[in-house]
XYZ file of C-alpha atoms in Angstrom:
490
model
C 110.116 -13.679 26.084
C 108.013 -11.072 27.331
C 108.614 -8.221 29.479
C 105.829 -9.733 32.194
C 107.091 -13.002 31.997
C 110.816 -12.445 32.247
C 109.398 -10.332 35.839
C 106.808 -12.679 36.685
C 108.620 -14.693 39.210
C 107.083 -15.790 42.816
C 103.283 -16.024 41.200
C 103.683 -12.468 39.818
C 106.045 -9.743 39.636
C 106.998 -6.495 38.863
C 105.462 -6.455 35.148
C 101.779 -8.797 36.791
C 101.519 -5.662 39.322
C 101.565 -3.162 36.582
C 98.958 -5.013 34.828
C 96.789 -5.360 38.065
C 97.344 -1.580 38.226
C 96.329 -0.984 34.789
C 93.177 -3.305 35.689
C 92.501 -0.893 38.303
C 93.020 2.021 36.333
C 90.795 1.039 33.130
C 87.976 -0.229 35.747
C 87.981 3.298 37.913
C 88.226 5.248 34.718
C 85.015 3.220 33.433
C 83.312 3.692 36.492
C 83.830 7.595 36.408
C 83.141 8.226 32.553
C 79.940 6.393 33.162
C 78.578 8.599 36.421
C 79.946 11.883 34.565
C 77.208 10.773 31.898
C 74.187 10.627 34.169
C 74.832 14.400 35.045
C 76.294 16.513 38.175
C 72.566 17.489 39.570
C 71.848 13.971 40.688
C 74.593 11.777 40.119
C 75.089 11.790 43.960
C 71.602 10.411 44.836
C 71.664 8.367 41.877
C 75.199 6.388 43.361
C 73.578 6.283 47.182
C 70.479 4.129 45.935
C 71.295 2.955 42.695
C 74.560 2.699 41.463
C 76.509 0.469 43.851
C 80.350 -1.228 43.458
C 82.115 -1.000 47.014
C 83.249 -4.051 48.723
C 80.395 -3.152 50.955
C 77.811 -3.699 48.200
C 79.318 -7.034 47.062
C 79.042 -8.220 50.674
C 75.709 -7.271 50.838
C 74.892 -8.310 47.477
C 76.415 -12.029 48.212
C 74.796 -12.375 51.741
C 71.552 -11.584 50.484
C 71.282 -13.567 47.420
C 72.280 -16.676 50.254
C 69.387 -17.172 52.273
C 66.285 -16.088 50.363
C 63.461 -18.857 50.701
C 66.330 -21.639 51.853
C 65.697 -20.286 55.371
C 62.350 -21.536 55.430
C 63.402 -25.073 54.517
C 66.529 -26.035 56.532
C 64.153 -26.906 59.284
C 62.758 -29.144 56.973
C 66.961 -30.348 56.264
C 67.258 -30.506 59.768
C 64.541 -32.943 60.661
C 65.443 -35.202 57.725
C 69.271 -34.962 59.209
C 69.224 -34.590 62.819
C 70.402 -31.399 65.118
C 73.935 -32.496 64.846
C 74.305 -33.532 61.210
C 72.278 -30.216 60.439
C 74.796 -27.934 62.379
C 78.270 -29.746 60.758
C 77.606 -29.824 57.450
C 75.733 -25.941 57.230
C 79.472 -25.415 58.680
C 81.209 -27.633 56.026
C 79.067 -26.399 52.635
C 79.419 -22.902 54.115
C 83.315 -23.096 54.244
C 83.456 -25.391 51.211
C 81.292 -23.076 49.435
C 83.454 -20.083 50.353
C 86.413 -21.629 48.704
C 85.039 -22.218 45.806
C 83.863 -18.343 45.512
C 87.712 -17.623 46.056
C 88.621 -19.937 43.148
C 86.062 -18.528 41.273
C 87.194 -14.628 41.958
C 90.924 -15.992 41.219
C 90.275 -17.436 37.864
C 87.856 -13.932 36.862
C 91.040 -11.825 37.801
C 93.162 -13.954 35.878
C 90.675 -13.694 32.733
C 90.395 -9.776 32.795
C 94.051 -9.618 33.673
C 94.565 -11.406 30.101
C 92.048 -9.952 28.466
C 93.309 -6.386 29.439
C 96.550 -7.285 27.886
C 94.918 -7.665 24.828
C 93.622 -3.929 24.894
C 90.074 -5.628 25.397
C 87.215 -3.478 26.625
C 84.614 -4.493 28.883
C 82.788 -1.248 28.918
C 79.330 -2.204 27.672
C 80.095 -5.999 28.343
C 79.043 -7.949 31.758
C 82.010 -11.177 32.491
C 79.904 -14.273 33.070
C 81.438 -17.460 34.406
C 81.196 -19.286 31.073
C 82.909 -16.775 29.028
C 85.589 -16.669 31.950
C 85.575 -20.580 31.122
C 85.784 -20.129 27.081
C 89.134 -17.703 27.829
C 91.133 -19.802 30.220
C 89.823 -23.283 28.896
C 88.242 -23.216 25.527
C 84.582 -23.804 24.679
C 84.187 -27.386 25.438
C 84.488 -25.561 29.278
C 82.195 -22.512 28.181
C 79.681 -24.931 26.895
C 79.660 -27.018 30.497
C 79.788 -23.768 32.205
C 76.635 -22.088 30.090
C 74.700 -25.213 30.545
C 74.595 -26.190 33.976
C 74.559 -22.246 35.427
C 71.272 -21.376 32.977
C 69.595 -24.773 34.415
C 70.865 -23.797 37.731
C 69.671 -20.197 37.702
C 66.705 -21.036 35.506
C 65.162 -23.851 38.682
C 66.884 -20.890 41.509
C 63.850 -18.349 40.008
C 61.680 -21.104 39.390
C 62.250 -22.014 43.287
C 61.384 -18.311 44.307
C 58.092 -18.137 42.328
C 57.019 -21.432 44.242
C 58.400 -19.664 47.671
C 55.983 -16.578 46.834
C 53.305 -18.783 46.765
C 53.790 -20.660 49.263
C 54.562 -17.779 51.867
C 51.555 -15.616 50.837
C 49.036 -18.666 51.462
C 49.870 -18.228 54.902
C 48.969 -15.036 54.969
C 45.559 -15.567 52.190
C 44.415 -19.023 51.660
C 41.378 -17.838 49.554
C 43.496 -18.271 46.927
C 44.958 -21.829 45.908
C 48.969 -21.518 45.733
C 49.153 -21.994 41.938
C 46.530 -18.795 41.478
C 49.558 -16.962 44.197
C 51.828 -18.607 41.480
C 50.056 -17.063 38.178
C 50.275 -13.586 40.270
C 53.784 -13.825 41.600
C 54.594 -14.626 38.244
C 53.801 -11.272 36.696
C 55.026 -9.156 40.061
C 58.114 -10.632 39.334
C 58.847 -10.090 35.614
C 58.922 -6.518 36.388
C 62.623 -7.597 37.319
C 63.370 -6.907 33.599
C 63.624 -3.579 34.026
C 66.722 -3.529 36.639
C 69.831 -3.080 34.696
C 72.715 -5.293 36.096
C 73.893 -5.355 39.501
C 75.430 -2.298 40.166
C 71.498 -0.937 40.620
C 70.823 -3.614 43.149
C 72.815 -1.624 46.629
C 69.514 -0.406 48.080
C 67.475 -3.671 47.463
C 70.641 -5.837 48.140
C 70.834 -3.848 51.641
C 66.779 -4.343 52.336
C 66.686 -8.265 51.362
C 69.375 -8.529 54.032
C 67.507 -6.632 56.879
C 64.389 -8.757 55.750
C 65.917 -11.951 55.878
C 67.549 -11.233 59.384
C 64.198 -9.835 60.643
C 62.727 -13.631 59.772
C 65.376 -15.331 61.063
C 65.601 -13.679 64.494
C 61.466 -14.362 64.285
C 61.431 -17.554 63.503
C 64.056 -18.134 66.560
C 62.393 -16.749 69.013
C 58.859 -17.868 68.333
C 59.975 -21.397 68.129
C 61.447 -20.917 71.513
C 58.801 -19.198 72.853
C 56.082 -21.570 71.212
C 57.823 -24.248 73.148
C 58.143 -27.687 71.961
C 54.712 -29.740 71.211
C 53.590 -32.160 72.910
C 54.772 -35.491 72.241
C 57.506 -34.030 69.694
C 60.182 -36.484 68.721
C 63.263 -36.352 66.948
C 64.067 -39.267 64.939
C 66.090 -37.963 62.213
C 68.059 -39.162 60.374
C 66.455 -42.516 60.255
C 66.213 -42.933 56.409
C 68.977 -42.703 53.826
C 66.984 -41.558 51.214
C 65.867 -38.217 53.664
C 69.383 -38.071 54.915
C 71.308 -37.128 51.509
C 68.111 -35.152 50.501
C 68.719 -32.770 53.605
C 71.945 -32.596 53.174
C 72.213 -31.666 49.330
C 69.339 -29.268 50.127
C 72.446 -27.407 53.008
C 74.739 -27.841 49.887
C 72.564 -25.550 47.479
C 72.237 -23.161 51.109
C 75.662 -22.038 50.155
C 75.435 -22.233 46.504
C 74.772 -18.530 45.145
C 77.822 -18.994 43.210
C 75.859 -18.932 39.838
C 76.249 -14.773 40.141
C 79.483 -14.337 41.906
C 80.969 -13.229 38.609
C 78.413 -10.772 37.803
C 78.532 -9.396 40.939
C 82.508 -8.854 41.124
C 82.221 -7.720 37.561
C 79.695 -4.854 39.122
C 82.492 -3.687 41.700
C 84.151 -1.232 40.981
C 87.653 -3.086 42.199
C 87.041 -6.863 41.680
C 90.157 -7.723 42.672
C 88.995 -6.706 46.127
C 86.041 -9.533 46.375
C 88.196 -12.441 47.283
C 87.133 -13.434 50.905
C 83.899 -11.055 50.801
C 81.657 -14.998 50.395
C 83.396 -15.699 53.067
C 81.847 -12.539 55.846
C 78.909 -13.013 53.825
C 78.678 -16.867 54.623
C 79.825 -16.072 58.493
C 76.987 -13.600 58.798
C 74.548 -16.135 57.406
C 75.609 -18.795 60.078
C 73.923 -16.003 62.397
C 71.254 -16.459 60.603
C 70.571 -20.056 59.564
C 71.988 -21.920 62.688
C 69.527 -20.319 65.532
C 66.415 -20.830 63.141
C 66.825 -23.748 61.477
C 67.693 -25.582 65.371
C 64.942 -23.876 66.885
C 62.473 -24.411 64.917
C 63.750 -28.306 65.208
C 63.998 -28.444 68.803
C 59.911 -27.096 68.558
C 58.626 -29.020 66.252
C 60.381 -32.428 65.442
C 59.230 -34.805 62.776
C 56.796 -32.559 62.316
C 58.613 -30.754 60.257
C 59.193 -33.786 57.520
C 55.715 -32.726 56.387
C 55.873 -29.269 56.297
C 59.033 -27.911 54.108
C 58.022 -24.600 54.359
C 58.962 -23.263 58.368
C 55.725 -20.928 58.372
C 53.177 -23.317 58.370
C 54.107 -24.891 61.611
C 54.111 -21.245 63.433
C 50.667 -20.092 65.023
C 49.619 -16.938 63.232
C 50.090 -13.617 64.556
C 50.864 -10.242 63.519
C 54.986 -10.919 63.991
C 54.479 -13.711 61.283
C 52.209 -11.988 58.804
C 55.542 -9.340 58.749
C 58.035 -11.918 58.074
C 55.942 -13.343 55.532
C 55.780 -10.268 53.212
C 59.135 -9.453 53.992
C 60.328 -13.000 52.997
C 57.556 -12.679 49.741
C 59.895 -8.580 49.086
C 62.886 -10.374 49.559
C 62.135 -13.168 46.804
C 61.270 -10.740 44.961
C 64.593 -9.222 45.216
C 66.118 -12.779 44.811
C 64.523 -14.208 41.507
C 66.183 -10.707 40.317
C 69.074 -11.850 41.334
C 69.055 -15.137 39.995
C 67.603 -14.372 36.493
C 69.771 -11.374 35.838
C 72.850 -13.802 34.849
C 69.855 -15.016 32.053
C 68.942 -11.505 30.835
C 72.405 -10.839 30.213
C 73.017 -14.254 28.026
C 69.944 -13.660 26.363
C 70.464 -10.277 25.191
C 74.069 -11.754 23.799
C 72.258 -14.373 22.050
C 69.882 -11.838 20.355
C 72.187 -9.067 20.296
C 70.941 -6.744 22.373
C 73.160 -6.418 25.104
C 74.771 -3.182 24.152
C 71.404 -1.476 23.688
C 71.250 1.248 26.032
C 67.514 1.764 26.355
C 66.305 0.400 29.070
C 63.106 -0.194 28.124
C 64.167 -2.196 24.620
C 66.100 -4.253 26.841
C 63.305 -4.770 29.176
C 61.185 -5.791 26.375
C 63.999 -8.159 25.012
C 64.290 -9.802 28.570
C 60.703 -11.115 28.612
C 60.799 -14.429 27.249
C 63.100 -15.159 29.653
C 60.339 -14.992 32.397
C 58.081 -17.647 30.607
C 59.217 -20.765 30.791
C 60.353 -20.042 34.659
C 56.515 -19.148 35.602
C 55.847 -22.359 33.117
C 58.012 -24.849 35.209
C 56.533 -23.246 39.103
C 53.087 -24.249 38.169
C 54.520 -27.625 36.924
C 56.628 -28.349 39.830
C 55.503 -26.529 42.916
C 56.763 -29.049 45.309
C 59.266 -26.490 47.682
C 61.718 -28.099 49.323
C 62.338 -31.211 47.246
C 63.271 -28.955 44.471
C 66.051 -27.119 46.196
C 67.765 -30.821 46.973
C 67.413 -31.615 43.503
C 68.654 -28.790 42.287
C 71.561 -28.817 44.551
C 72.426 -32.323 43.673
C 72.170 -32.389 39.890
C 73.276 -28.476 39.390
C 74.610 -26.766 42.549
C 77.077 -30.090 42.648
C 78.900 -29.153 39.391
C 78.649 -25.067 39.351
C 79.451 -24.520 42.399
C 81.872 -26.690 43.507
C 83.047 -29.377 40.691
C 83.885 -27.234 37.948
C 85.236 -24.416 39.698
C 87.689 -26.525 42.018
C 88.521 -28.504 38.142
C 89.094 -25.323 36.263
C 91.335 -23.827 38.587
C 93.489 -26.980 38.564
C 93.864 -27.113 34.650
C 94.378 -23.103 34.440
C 97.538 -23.694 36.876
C 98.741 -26.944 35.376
C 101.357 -25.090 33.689
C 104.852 -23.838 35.608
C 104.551 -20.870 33.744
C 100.852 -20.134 34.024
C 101.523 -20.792 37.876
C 104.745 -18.617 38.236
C 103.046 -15.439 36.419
C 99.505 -15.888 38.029
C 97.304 -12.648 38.225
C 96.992 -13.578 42.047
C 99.429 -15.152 44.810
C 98.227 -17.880 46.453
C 96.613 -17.235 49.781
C 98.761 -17.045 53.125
C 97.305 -19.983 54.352
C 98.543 -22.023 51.344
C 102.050 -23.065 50.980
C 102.469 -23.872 47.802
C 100.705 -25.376 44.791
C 100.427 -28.992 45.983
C 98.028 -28.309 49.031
C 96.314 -26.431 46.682
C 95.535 -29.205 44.199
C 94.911 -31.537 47.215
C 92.486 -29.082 48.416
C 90.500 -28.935 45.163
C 90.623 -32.734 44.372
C 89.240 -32.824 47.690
C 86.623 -30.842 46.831
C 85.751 -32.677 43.326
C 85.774 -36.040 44.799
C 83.652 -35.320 47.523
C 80.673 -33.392 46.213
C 80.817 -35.972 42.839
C 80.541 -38.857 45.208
C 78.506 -37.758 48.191
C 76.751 -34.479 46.619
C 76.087 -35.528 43.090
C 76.153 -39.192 43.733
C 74.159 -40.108 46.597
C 72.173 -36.762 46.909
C 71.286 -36.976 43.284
C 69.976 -40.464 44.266
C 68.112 -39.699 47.575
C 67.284 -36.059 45.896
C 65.357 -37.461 42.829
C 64.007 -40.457 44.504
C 62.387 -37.987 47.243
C 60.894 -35.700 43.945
C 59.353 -38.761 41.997
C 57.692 -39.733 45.552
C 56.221 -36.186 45.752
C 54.991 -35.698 42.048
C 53.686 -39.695 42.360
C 51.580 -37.853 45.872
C 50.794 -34.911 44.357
C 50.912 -34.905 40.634
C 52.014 -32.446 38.467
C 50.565 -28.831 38.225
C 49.223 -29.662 41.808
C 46.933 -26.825 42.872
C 48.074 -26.438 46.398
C 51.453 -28.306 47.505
C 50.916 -29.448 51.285
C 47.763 -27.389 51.680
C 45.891 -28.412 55.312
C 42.456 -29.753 54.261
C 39.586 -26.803 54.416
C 36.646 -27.728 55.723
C 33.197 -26.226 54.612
C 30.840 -24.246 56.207
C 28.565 -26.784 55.715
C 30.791 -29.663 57.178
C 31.107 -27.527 59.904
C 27.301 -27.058 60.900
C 27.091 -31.097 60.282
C 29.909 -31.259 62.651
C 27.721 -29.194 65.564
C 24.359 -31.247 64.970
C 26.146 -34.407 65.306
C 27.885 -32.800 68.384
């Protein structure tokens, strides 16, 4: 028996905490090699803007990535679920959702804990979740894992593309949204030229202060606008609308399709454990004022407009949260197709290049098929429930709450875990109640009925619509000359 495992009593001992040193060691000695390369003259600036790994960058990172264009649509959640459905489960997905982050932190610990035993090197090598999956459970896992976290992050950029468009209209309806789309589209595949996520700290810490800034706006304008007249409050008074709201609050708290990349970019992952959590807390400041607000103003109103702008009066206060939101996409389809770069460049082989620019060019076909599938489906908020029933369902919350159950089925993998189990969990039966909790009730409610209401609500809009629609829930223009037929008759 090994040294480790003849010390690894009470989830861990003596020999588990000098691996979790060594973990620390190898990652800070990384981390240092790789700034002494970029030079002593501007190494410094380089780390302020560029090159981030705190705990203070993963926060910001994970906060950010949570409420890019989703902000503008929970109004739309909230009229399809009424105030007080809206405001219990944005507080159950957001704690639900934070547990799952932990699980998914524990299980990447436990992998590079492993891994390091093994004298493996992740020096020119980003973790992803599915390779975390193909270590602890084999590649029937890695295969699940791959599959539904490319679809997922592959709709998530799709989703900000449509956002772009349907923001700027709002701002500059001379253009039809899928022309905004075909624009967007190239803006954003400049994203292939951002390395990994330890160059996102200064864009990570603006998306933040742009998302707040809309927020706080669309607060207090709703409040101010007052409620219209006649406005009524219904919801929920379908089923179908009901589970499509609330799968659309369950992909709110769903950016867990980067978590690993994003602890893998710290420069002490072991440290990221309840960061979701502050990052989900802060969002609740966030999503919980707006999202009511703008419901309180505007009613059933809002089950025709999924998109929270179009419902506010234009003014200068709006135009600025608009191209902040339209930055802050921006800074989010990064996010979400960065995960693809990397798997990409593994498939091809390029993923230890070190020119940025070959890697940039590598990255592009990546971008296609996203700008392909916006001007296909531009329908805004039925695509985020859809994608939160059918993707977000399984991984975010099924098969990280499943994998941590089989990785600890074992006494022994149990007694010499990388990690203790929290302080708020006594042992290792409340923790498998608390994940078969979790798998049962996203399968049934999340994946079951919100797949149902989810894709029943998407057929009904591409059946409205149709696909490639030129402008999704664009108010009818009328001519110039309609208008001077309008004044004669007058």
């Amino acid at each position: 028996m090994s040294r480790e495992k003849q010390q690894g009593g009470g989830g861990g001992g003596g020999g588990e905490e000098t691996m979790m040193s060594s973990l620390n060691e190898t990652i800070e000695r990384e981390e240092r090699e790789e700034l002494e390369k970029e030079g002593a003259s501007h190494s410094s600036l380089k780390s302020l803007l560029w090159h981030g790994g705190s705990v203070y960058d993963a926060w910001f990172s994970c906060a950010s990535n949570q409420v890019a264009q989703v902000l503008l649509t929970l109004p739309y959640s909230f009229s399809q679920l009424g105030m007080l459905s809206g405001i219990m489960l944005q507080i159950f997905y957001g704690i639900l959702g934070s547990w799952t982050a932990y699980l998914i932190s524990i299980l990447y610990i436990e992998y590079r804990t492993r891994k390091e035993k093994e004298n493996v090197s992740f020096k020119n090598h980003v973790i992803q979740w599915f390779e975390v999956l193909d270590g602890l459970l084999g590649p029937y896992w890695k295969a699940a894992g791959l599959a539904f976290n490319c679809t997922f992050l592959l709709f998530g950029s799709v989703i900000q593309l449509i956002a772009c468009a349907s923001n700027i209209y709002y701002i500059n309806d001379h253009l039809d949204k899928r022309t905004w789309t075909y624009i967007f589209g190239a803006c954003c595949a400049t994203t292939v030229f951002i390395p990994s996520f330890h160059n996102y700290r200064i864009w990570s810490f603006l998306g933040l202060g742009m998302t707040t800034y809309t927020a706080w706006y669309l607060t207090i304008a709703a409040i101010l606008h007052g409620q219209v007249e006649n406005v009524s409050h219904k919801g929920p008074n379908k089923l179908v609308l009901y589970f499509t709201g609330a799968t659309n609050i369950l992909y709110t708290f769903g950016g867990h399709a980067v978590t690993v990349e994003i602890m893998h970019a710290m420069w002490k992952p072991q440290k990221f454990k309840y960061i979701y959590l502050f990052a989900t807390l802060y969002v609740f400041t966030l999503t919980l004022p707006s999202a009511s607000a703008v419901y309180w103003a505007f009613g059933d109103q809002l089950l025709d407009h999924s998109n929270a702008f179009s419902l506010l009066p234009r003014s200068g206060w709006r135009d600025a949260g608009v191209i902040l939101m339209l930055i802050h996409q921006f800074i989010t389809f990064g996010f979400a197709c960065t995960p693809l770069y990397f798997v990409w460049e593994k498939v091809i082989g390029m993923h230890d290049t070190k020119s940025i620019c070959l890697r940039a060019v590598a990255r592009l076909p990546v971008v296609i098929p996203i700008w392909f599938l916006a001007i296909i489906f531009p329908f805004f908020g039925p695509i985020n429930s859809a994608v939160g029933a059918l993707l977000v369902s399984f991984t975010v919350y099924i098969i990280p709450a499943s994998a941590h159950m089989l990785t600890y089925k074992s006494a022994s993998a149990r007694q010499n875990a990388a990690e203790k189990l929290p302080r708020f969990i006594p042992n290792w039966t409340v923790m498998y109640v608390v994940n078969a909790f979790v798998v049962v009730w996203v399968f049934v409610v999340g994946f079951g009925f919100g797949g149902w209401a989810s894709m029943a609500n998407f057929i009904k809009q591409v059946d409205t619509f149709g696909l490639f629609a030129k402008c999704y829930q664009c108010p009818p223009k009328i001519s110039a000359s309609n208008n001077h037929t309008a004044t004669l008759h007058h």
